[in-house]
PDB file of C-alpha atoms in Angstrom:
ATOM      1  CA  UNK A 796      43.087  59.244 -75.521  1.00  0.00           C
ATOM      2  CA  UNK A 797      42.864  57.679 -72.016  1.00  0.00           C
ATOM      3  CA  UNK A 798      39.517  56.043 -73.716  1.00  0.00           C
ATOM      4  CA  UNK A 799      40.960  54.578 -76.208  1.00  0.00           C
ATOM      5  CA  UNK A 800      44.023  53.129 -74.475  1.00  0.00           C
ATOM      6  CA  UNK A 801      41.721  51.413 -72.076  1.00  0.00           C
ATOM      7  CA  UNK A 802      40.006  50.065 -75.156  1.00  0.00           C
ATOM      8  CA  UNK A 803      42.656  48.557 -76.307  1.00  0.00           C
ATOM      9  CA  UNK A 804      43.824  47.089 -73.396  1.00  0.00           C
ATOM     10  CA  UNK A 805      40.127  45.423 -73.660  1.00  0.00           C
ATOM     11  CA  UNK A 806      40.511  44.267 -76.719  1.00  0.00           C
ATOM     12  CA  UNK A 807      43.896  42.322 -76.030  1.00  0.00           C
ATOM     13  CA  UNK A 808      42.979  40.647 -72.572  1.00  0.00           C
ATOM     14  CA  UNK A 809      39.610  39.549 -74.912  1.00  0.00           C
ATOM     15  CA  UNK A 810      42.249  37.654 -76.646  1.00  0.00           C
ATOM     16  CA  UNK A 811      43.692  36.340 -73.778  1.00  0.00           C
ATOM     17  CA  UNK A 812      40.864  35.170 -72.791  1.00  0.00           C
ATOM     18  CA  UNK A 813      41.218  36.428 -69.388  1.00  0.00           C
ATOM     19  CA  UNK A 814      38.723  39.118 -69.315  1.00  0.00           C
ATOM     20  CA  UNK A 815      34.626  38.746 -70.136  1.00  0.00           C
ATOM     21  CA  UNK A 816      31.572  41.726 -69.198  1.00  0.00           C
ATOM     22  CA  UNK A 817      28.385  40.668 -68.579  1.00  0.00           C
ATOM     23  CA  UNK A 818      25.604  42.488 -66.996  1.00  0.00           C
ATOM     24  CA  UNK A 819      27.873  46.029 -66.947  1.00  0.00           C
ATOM     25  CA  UNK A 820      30.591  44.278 -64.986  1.00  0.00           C
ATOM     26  CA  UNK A 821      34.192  42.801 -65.894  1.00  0.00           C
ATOM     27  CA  UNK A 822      35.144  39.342 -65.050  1.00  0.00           C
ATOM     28  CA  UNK A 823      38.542  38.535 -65.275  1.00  0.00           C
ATOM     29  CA  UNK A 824      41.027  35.866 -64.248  1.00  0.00           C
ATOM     30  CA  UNK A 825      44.917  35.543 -64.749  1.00  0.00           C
ATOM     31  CA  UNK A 826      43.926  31.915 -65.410  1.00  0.00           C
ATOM     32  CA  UNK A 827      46.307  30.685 -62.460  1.00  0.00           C
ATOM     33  CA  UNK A 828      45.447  28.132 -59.733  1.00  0.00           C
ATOM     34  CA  UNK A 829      45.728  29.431 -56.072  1.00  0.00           C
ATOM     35  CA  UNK A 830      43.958  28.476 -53.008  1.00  0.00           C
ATOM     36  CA  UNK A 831      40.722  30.488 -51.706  1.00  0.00           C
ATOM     37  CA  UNK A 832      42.403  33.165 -49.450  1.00  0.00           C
ATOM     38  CA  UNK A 833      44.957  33.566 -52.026  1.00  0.00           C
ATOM     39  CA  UNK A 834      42.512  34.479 -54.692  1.00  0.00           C
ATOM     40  CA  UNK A 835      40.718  36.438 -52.530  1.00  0.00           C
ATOM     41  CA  UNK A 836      43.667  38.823 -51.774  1.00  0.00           C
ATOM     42  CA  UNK A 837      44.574  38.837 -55.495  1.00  0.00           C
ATOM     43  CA  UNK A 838      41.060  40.123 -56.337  1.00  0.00           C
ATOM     44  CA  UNK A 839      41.177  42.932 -53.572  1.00  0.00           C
ATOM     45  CA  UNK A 840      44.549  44.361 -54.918  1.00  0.00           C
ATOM     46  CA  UNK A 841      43.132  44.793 -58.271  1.00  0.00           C
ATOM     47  CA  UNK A 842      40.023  46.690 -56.674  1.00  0.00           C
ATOM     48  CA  UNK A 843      37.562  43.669 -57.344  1.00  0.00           C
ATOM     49  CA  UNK A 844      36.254  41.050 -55.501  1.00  0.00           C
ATOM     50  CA  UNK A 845      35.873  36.718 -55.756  1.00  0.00           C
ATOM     51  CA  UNK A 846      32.821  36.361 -59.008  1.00  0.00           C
ATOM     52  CA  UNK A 847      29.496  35.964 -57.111  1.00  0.00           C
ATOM     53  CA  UNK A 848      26.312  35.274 -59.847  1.00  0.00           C
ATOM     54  CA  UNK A 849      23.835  36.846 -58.944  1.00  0.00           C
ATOM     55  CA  UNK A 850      21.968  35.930 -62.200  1.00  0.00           C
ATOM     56  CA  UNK A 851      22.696  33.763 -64.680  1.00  0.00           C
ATOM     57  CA  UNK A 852      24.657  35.653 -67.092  1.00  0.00           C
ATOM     58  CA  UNK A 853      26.894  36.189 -64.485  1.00  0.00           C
ATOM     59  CA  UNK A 854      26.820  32.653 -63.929  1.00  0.00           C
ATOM     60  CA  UNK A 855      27.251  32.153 -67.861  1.00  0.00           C
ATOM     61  CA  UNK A 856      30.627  34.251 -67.681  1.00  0.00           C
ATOM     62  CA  UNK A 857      32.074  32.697 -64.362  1.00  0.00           C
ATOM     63  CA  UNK A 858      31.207  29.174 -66.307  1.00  0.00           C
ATOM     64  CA  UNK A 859      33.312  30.869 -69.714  1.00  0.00           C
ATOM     65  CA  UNK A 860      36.161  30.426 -67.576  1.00  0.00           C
ATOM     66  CA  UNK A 861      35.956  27.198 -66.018  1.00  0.00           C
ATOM     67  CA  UNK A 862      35.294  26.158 -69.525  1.00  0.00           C
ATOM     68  CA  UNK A 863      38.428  27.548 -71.024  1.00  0.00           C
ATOM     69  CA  UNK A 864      40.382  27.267 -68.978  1.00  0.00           C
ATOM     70  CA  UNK A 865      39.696  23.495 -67.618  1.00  0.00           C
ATOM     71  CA  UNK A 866      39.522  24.216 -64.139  1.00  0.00           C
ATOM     72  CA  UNK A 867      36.993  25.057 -60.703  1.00  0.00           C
ATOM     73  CA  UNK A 868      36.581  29.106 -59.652  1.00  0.00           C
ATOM     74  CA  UNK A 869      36.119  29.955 -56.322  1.00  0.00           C
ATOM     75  CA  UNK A 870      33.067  31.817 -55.209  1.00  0.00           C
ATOM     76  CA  UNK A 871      32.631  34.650 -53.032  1.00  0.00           C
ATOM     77  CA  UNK A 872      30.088  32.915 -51.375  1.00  0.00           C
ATOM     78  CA  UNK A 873      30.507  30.966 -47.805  1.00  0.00           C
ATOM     79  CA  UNK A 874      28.103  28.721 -45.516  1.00  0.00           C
ATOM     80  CA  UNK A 875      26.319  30.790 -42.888  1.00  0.00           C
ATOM     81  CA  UNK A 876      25.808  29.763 -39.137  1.00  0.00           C
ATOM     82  CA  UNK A 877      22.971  27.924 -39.935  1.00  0.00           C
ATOM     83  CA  UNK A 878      24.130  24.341 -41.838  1.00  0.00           C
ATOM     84  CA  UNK A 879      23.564  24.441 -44.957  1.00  0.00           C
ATOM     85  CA  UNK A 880      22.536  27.903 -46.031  1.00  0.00           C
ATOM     86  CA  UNK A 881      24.776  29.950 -48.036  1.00  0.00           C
ATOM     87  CA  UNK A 882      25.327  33.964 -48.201  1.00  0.00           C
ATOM     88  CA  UNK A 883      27.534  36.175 -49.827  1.00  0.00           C
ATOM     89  CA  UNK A 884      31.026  37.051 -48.223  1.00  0.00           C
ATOM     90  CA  UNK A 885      29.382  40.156 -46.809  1.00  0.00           C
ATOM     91  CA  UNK A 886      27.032  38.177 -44.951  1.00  0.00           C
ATOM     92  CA  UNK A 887      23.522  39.250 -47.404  1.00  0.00           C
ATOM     93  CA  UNK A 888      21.837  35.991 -48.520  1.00  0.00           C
ATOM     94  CA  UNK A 889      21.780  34.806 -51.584  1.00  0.00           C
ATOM     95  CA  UNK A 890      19.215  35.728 -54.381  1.00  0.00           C
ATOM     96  CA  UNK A 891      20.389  33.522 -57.173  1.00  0.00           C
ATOM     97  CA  UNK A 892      21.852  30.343 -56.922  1.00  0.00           C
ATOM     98  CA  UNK A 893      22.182  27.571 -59.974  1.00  0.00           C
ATOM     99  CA  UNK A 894      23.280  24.163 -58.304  1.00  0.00           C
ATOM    100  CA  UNK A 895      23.472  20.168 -59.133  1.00  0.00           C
ATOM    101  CA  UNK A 896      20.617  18.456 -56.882  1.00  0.00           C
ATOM    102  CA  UNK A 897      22.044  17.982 -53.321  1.00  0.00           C
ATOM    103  CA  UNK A 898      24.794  20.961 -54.153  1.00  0.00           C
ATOM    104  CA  UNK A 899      26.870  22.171 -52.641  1.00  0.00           C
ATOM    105  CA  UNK A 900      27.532  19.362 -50.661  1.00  0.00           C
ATOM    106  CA  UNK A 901      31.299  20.947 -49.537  1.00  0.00           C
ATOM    107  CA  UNK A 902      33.275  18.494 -51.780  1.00  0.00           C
ATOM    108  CA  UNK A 903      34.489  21.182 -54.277  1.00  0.00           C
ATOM    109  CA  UNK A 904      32.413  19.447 -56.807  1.00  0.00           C
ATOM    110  CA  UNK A 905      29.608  22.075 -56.676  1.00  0.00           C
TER     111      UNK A 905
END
């Protein structure tokens, strides 16, 4: 039953447009604008965390929502000590990354 329900509930925020899976995980949006740390509590008290790709059809379902929703998506990613060199919020460096040339450049345009 429990299953089912949860199917369901699936099924409708597929609808909404406010939830896509890719690579066995859920990305999902309310489709509001907020500011970074904003978003980042928002994601915590649903048990998640800000969309990081780590390959590109993770990439491919952050970019669904940009995309349908006209707008930017923050990243859980953040500049490390050294200038220029990104990691992960957790501080691990990045293994995939899928830039414009000269990107990011700290703009917001990345």
């Amino acid at each position: 039953q429990l299953e089912h329900r949860i199917s369901r509930l699936e099924g409708v925020l597929r609808l909404e447009k406010t939830i896509i899976e890719s690579e066995g995980k859920i990305f999902a949006t309310n489709g509001k604008k907020a500011d970074f740390n904003t978003t980042l509590q928002k994601c915590q008290e649903a048990g998640g965390s800000i969309a990081a790709p780590r390959n590109p059809g993770e990439n491919e379902a952050i970019q669904y929502f940009v995309k349908t929703f006209n707008t930017y998506a923050y990243l859980g990613i953040k500049e490390s000590l050294i200038p220029g060199k990104f990691q992960f919020l957790d501080g691990t460096a990045l293994s995939y990354t899928n830039w414009y040339s000269n990107e990011p450049s700290g703009k917001g345009e990345e």
